[in-house]
PDB file of C-alpha atoms in Angstrom:
ATOM      1  CA  UNK A 134     -83.509  -9.641 -30.349  1.00 67.00           C
ATOM      2  CA  UNK A 135     -83.129 -11.594 -27.062  1.00 69.00           C
ATOM      3  CA  UNK A 136     -84.624 -15.054 -26.849  1.00 77.00           C
ATOM      4  CA  UNK A 137     -87.935 -15.072 -25.057  1.00 82.00           C
ATOM      5  CA  UNK A 138     -87.984 -16.753 -21.635  1.00 81.00           C
ATOM      6  CA  UNK A 139     -84.154 -17.315 -21.408  1.00 82.00           C
ATOM      7  CA  UNK A 140     -81.473 -15.167 -19.763  1.00 79.00           C
ATOM      8  CA  UNK A 141     -79.380 -13.002 -22.064  1.00 77.00           C
ATOM      9  CA  UNK A 142     -75.986 -14.532 -23.022  1.00 76.00           C
ATOM     10  CA  UNK A 143     -72.884 -12.536 -21.922  1.00 79.00           C
ATOM     11  CA  UNK A 144     -70.345 -14.158 -24.284  1.00 80.00           C
ATOM     12  CA  UNK A 145     -69.492 -14.219 -27.970  1.00 81.00           C
ATOM     13  CA  UNK A 146     -69.969 -17.221 -30.229  1.00 82.00           C
ATOM     14  CA  UNK A 147     -66.734 -19.125 -30.996  1.00 84.00           C
ATOM     15  CA  UNK A 148     -65.528 -19.525 -34.576  1.00 86.00           C
ATOM     16  CA  UNK A 149     -65.765 -22.874 -36.373  1.00 86.00           C
ATOM     17  CA  UNK A 150     -63.438 -25.861 -36.193  1.00 86.00           C
ATOM     18  CA  UNK A 151     -61.402 -24.757 -39.228  1.00 85.00           C
ATOM     19  CA  UNK A 152     -60.297 -21.523 -37.496  1.00 84.00           C
ATOM     20  CA  UNK A 153     -56.627 -21.283 -36.354  1.00 79.00           C
ATOM     21  CA  UNK A 154     -55.799 -19.020 -33.416  1.00 81.00           C
ATOM     22  CA  UNK A 155     -52.659 -16.911 -33.527  1.00 82.00           C
ATOM     23  CA  UNK A 156     -50.434 -16.015 -36.449  1.00 79.00           C
ATOM     24  CA  UNK A 157     -49.695 -18.441 -39.282  1.00 73.00           C
ATOM     25  CA  UNK A 158     -45.955 -18.757 -39.922  1.00 71.00           C
ATOM     26  CA  UNK A 159     -45.045 -20.858 -42.931  1.00 72.00           C
ATOM     27  CA  UNK A 160     -42.260 -23.411 -42.340  1.00 68.00           C
ATOM     28  CA  UNK A 161     -39.017 -22.546 -44.101  1.00 68.00           C
ATOM     29  CA  UNK A 162     -36.719 -25.191 -42.599  1.00 68.00           C
ATOM     30  CA  UNK A 163     -38.093 -28.119 -44.554  1.00 70.00           C
ATOM     31  CA  UNK A 164     -39.374 -30.008 -41.525  1.00 72.00           C
ATOM     32  CA  UNK A 165     -38.425 -33.626 -40.822  1.00 74.00           C
ATOM     33  CA  UNK A 166     -37.682 -34.543 -44.464  1.00 74.00           C
ATOM     34  CA  UNK A 167     -35.340 -31.568 -44.753  1.00 73.00           C
ATOM     35  CA  UNK A 168     -33.481 -32.538 -41.587  1.00 72.00           C
ATOM     36  CA  UNK A 169     -33.094 -36.129 -42.752  1.00 77.00           C
ATOM     37  CA  UNK A 170     -31.934 -35.303 -46.289  1.00 75.00           C
ATOM     38  CA  UNK A 171     -29.636 -32.332 -45.642  1.00 70.00           C
ATOM     39  CA  UNK A 172     -28.727 -29.927 -42.878  1.00 66.00           C
ATOM     40  CA  UNK A 173     -29.357 -26.257 -43.319  1.00 63.00           C
ATOM     41  CA  UNK A 174     -26.096 -24.631 -42.229  1.00 68.00           C
ATOM     42  CA  UNK A 175     -25.461 -20.925 -41.773  1.00 69.00           C
ATOM     43  CA  UNK A 176     -22.935 -19.691 -44.276  1.00 72.00           C
ATOM     44  CA  UNK A 177     -20.272 -17.351 -42.893  1.00 69.00           C
ATOM     45  CA  UNK A 178     -20.631 -13.747 -43.913  1.00 68.00           C
ATOM     46  CA  UNK A 179     -17.692 -12.466 -45.924  1.00 66.00           C
ATOM     47  CA  UNK A 180     -18.531  -8.779 -45.977  1.00 59.00           C
ATOM     48  CA  UNK A 181     -17.901  -5.974 -43.536  1.00 57.00           C
ATOM     49  CA  UNK A 182     -14.281  -6.618 -42.606  1.00 60.00           C
ATOM     50  CA  UNK A 183     -13.570  -4.342 -39.661  1.00 66.00           C
ATOM     51  CA  UNK A 184     -10.804  -1.870 -40.315  1.00 76.00           C
ATOM     52  CA  UNK A 185      -8.209  -1.992 -37.533  1.00 82.00           C
ATOM     53  CA  UNK A 186      -7.417   1.266 -35.682  1.00 85.00           C
ATOM     54  CA  UNK A 187      -4.286   3.280 -36.474  1.00 88.00           C
ATOM     55  CA  UNK A 188      -1.028   2.433 -34.754  1.00 90.00           C
ATOM     56  CA  UNK A 189      -0.007   5.895 -33.617  1.00 90.00           C
ATOM     57  CA  UNK A 190       3.021   4.664 -31.663  1.00 91.00           C
ATOM     58  CA  UNK A 191       4.667   3.220 -34.763  1.00 92.00           C
ATOM     59  CA  UNK A 192       3.690   6.229 -36.913  1.00 92.00           C
ATOM     60  CA  UNK A 193       5.049   8.716 -34.349  1.00 93.00           C
ATOM     61  CA  UNK A 194       8.320   6.804 -34.157  1.00 93.00           C
ATOM     62  CA  UNK A 195       8.624   6.764 -37.955  1.00 93.00           C
ATOM     63  CA  UNK A 196       7.842  10.520 -38.163  1.00 93.00           C
ATOM     64  CA  UNK A 197      10.512  11.339 -35.600  1.00 93.00           C
ATOM     65  CA  UNK A 198      13.074   9.185 -37.455  1.00 94.00           C
ATOM     66  CA  UNK A 199      12.195  11.041 -40.659  1.00 93.00           C
ATOM     67  CA  UNK A 200      12.910  14.361 -38.867  1.00 93.00           C
ATOM     68  CA  UNK A 201       9.373  15.777 -38.592  1.00 93.00           C
ATOM     69  CA  UNK A 202       8.730  17.852 -35.471  1.00 90.00           C
ATOM     70  CA  UNK A 203       5.617  20.063 -36.014  1.00 92.00           C
ATOM     71  CA  UNK A 204       1.983  18.963 -35.841  1.00 92.00           C
ATOM     72  CA  UNK A 205       1.424  19.841 -39.495  1.00 94.00           C
ATOM     73  CA  UNK A 206       4.303  17.623 -40.616  1.00 93.00           C
ATOM     74  CA  UNK A 207       2.999  14.808 -38.402  1.00 92.00           C
ATOM     75  CA  UNK A 208      -0.438  15.025 -40.047  1.00 92.00           C
ATOM     76  CA  UNK A 209       1.162  14.894 -43.495  1.00 92.00           C
ATOM     77  CA  UNK A 210       3.131  11.836 -42.419  1.00 94.00           C
ATOM     78  CA  UNK A 211      -0.036  10.182 -41.080  1.00 92.00           C
ATOM     79  CA  UNK A 212      -1.722  10.661 -44.446  1.00 91.00           C
ATOM     80  CA  UNK A 213       1.290   9.364 -46.377  1.00 92.00           C
ATOM     81  CA  UNK A 214       2.011   6.331 -44.138  1.00 90.00           C
ATOM     82  CA  UNK A 215      -1.266   4.961 -42.804  1.00 88.00           C
ATOM     83  CA  UNK A 216      -0.091   2.146 -40.491  1.00 89.00           C
ATOM     84  CA  UNK A 217      -2.833   0.075 -38.847  1.00 88.00           C
ATOM     85  CA  UNK A 218      -2.605  -2.044 -35.753  1.00 84.00           C
ATOM     86  CA  UNK A 219      -2.228  -5.767 -36.336  1.00 79.00           C
ATOM     87  CA  UNK A 220      -5.045  -8.126 -35.604  1.00 73.00           C
ATOM     88  CA  UNK A 221      -4.924 -10.090 -32.393  1.00 66.00           C
ATOM     89  CA  UNK A 222      -4.665 -13.315 -34.436  1.00 61.00           C
ATOM     90  CA  UNK A 223      -1.136 -12.282 -35.431  1.00 61.00           C
ATOM     91  CA  UNK A 224      -0.044 -11.502 -31.895  1.00 62.00           C
ATOM     92  CA  UNK A 225       3.160 -13.042 -30.577  1.00 63.00           C
ATOM     93  CA  UNK A 226       1.284 -14.889 -27.841  1.00 61.00           C
ATOM     94  CA  UNK A 227      -1.060 -16.591 -30.225  1.00 65.00           C
ATOM     95  CA  UNK A 228       1.712 -17.480 -32.723  1.00 66.00           C
ATOM     96  CA  UNK A 229       4.043 -18.982 -30.059  1.00 71.00           C
ATOM     97  CA  UNK A 230       2.163 -19.775 -26.841  1.00 68.00           C
ATOM     98  CA  UNK A 231       4.331 -20.109 -23.734  1.00 71.00           C
ATOM     99  CA  UNK A 232       5.849 -23.503 -23.107  1.00 79.00           C
ATOM    100  CA  UNK A 233       4.467 -25.160 -20.011  1.00 79.00           C
ATOM    101  CA  UNK A 234       5.189 -28.612 -18.528  1.00 81.00           C
ATOM    102  CA  UNK A 235       3.009 -31.426 -19.761  1.00 81.00           C
ATOM    103  CA  UNK A 236       1.414 -32.191 -16.409  1.00 80.00           C
ATOM    104  CA  UNK A 237       0.720 -28.617 -15.420  1.00 80.00           C
ATOM    105  CA  UNK A 238      -2.857 -27.462 -14.757  1.00 78.00           C
ATOM    106  CA  UNK A 239      -3.986 -23.884 -14.336  1.00 78.00           C
ATOM    107  CA  UNK A 240      -6.074 -22.640 -11.443  1.00 81.00           C
ATOM    108  CA  UNK A 241      -6.451 -23.560  -7.765  1.00 81.00           C
ATOM    109  CA  UNK A 242      -5.969 -27.152  -6.770  1.00 81.00           C
ATOM    110  CA  UNK A 243      -9.019 -28.890  -5.338  1.00 80.00           C
ATOM    111  CA  UNK A 244      -9.339 -29.630  -1.651  1.00 83.00           C
ATOM    112  CA  UNK A 245      -8.703 -33.226  -0.553  1.00 84.00           C
ATOM    113  CA  UNK A 246     -11.798 -35.296   0.087  1.00 85.00           C
ATOM    114  CA  UNK A 247     -13.255 -35.312   3.593  1.00 81.00           C
ATOM    115  CA  UNK A 248     -12.617 -38.742   5.212  1.00 83.00           C
ATOM    116  CA  UNK A 249     -16.138 -39.955   5.927  1.00 83.00           C
ATOM    117  CA  UNK A 250     -14.880 -42.773   8.187  1.00 84.00           C
ATOM    118  CA  UNK A 251     -13.486 -40.144  10.571  1.00 83.00           C
ATOM    119  CA  UNK A 252     -16.787 -38.255  10.494  1.00 81.00           C
ATOM    120  CA  UNK A 253     -18.714 -41.408  11.298  1.00 83.00           C
ATOM    121  CA  UNK A 254     -16.481 -42.296  14.202  1.00 85.00           C
ATOM    122  CA  UNK A 255     -16.579 -38.762  15.648  1.00 87.00           C
ATOM    123  CA  UNK A 256     -12.796 -38.631  15.337  1.00 88.00           C
ATOM    124  CA  UNK A 257     -12.717 -34.814  15.080  1.00 89.00           C
ATOM    125  CA  UNK A 258     -14.618 -34.541  18.383  1.00 91.00           C
ATOM    126  CA  UNK A 259     -12.119 -36.856  20.079  1.00 92.00           C
ATOM    127  CA  UNK A 260      -9.138 -34.848  18.721  1.00 93.00           C
ATOM    128  CA  UNK A 261     -10.732 -31.645  20.019  1.00 94.00           C
ATOM    129  CA  UNK A 262     -11.360 -33.186  23.434  1.00 95.00           C
ATOM    130  CA  UNK A 263      -7.715 -34.331  23.643  1.00 96.00           C
ATOM    131  CA  UNK A 264      -6.541 -30.794  22.790  1.00 96.00           C
ATOM    132  CA  UNK A 265      -8.776 -29.335  25.495  1.00 96.00           C
ATOM    133  CA  UNK A 266      -7.550 -31.838  28.076  1.00 97.00           C
ATOM    134  CA  UNK A 267      -3.900 -31.033  27.211  1.00 97.00           C
ATOM    135  CA  UNK A 268      -4.680 -27.280  27.486  1.00 96.00           C
ATOM    136  CA  UNK A 269      -6.330 -27.644  30.920  1.00 96.00           C
ATOM    137  CA  UNK A 270      -3.422 -29.800  32.142  1.00 95.00           C
ATOM    138  CA  UNK A 271      -0.932 -27.162  31.031  1.00 94.00           C
ATOM    139  CA  UNK A 272      -2.934 -24.441  32.797  1.00 92.00           C
ATOM    140  CA  UNK A 273      -2.988 -26.457  36.025  1.00 91.00           C
ATOM    141  CA  UNK A 274       0.749 -27.077  35.908  1.00 90.00           C
ATOM    142  CA  UNK A 275       1.344 -23.322  35.463  1.00 87.00           C
ATOM    143  CA  UNK A 276      -0.924 -22.537  38.444  1.00 84.00           C
ATOM    144  CA  UNK A 277       1.117 -24.931  40.593  1.00 83.00           C
ATOM    145  CA  UNK A 278       4.319 -23.106  39.603  1.00 80.00           C
ATOM    146  CA  UNK A 279       2.726 -19.847  40.617  1.00 73.00           C
ATOM    147  CA  UNK A 280       1.801 -21.230  44.021  1.00 66.00           C
ATOM    148  CA  UNK A 281       5.089 -20.107  45.652  1.00 69.00           C
ATOM    149  CA  UNK A 282       4.986 -17.534  48.445  1.00 71.00           C
ATOM    150  CA  UNK A 283       5.754 -14.049  47.246  1.00 77.00           C
ATOM    151  CA  UNK A 284       8.828 -12.525  48.812  1.00 83.00           C
ATOM    152  CA  UNK A 285       8.294  -9.300  50.695  1.00 87.00           C
ATOM    153  CA  UNK A 286      10.861  -6.716  51.729  1.00 86.00           C
ATOM    154  CA  UNK A 287      11.172  -8.311  55.167  1.00 85.00           C
ATOM    155  CA  UNK A 288      11.993 -11.772  53.796  1.00 85.00           C
ATOM    156  CA  UNK A 289      14.503 -10.263  51.394  1.00 84.00           C
ATOM    157  CA  UNK A 290      16.200  -8.341  54.267  1.00 84.00           C
ATOM    158  CA  UNK A 291      16.432 -11.511  56.313  1.00 85.00           C
ATOM    159  CA  UNK A 292      18.131 -13.344  53.481  1.00 86.00           C
ATOM    160  CA  UNK A 293      20.519 -10.501  52.589  1.00 84.00           C
ATOM    161  CA  UNK A 294      21.489  -8.308  55.578  1.00 76.00           C
ATOM    162  CA  UNK A 295      22.016  -4.595  55.095  1.00 75.00           C
ATOM    163  CA  UNK A 296      25.649  -3.529  54.628  1.00 79.00           C
ATOM    164  CA  UNK A 297      27.326  -2.241  57.785  1.00 80.00           C
ATOM    165  CA  UNK A 298      27.075   1.502  58.171  1.00 77.00           C
ATOM    166  CA  UNK A 299      30.453   3.101  57.703  1.00 76.00           C
ATOM    167  CA  UNK A 300      31.474   5.689  60.225  1.00 75.00           C
ATOM    168  CA  UNK A 301      31.692   9.149  58.818  1.00 70.00           C
ATOM    169  CA  UNK A 302      34.952  11.003  59.559  1.00 73.00           C
ATOM    170  CA  UNK A 303      33.690  14.364  58.527  1.00 73.00           C
ATOM    171  CA  UNK A 304      32.836  16.936  61.250  1.00 73.00           C
ATOM    172  CA  UNK A 305      31.769  20.496  61.253  1.00 77.00           C
ATOM    173  CA  UNK A 306      34.745  22.888  60.994  1.00 77.00           C
ATOM    174  CA  UNK A 307      33.847  24.816  64.095  1.00 78.00           C
ATOM    175  CA  UNK A 308      33.821  21.643  66.167  1.00 75.00           C
ATOM    176  CA  UNK A 309      37.299  20.559  65.013  1.00 71.00           C
ATOM    177  CA  UNK A 310      39.094  22.228  67.941  1.00 69.00           C
ATOM    178  CA  UNK A 311      36.958  20.663  70.631  1.00 62.00           C
TER     179      UNK A 311
END
């Protein structure tokens, strides 16, 4: 029953001080004494060696050298000579890696460092301003070259006179007797 004269509680009573919340997982690693005395190392698994896939290129070559031509003969040859691909550990590249010079490094070379002294002195701004000044001076010089007067047909005719008009000796045939 509810307590008389007091509001009804809307929560549950908590368990005692000896109660542990969550799941209890017993320690299996030995704790600090186990770490100090000996390390628990994982032992490599020796089972489940993966079987390498068949090397069909070598088997086909051997079947052709043996004189087999039909699919049935090829299947019989595959059962008789089960050749598997070699592991990558035995590959030629891993056995004899390519010889490279001692000082060679792979990859892209790093960019040279930015000279902070030039940044602080605004050197890049000055270089840009010099380039702009040179560009405007070149444009002005080109405009001065273009400032010549354009020659018209009249000025060209004054310089080079027209060739003298040759007199034509040809006449109409009916006017020859006149």
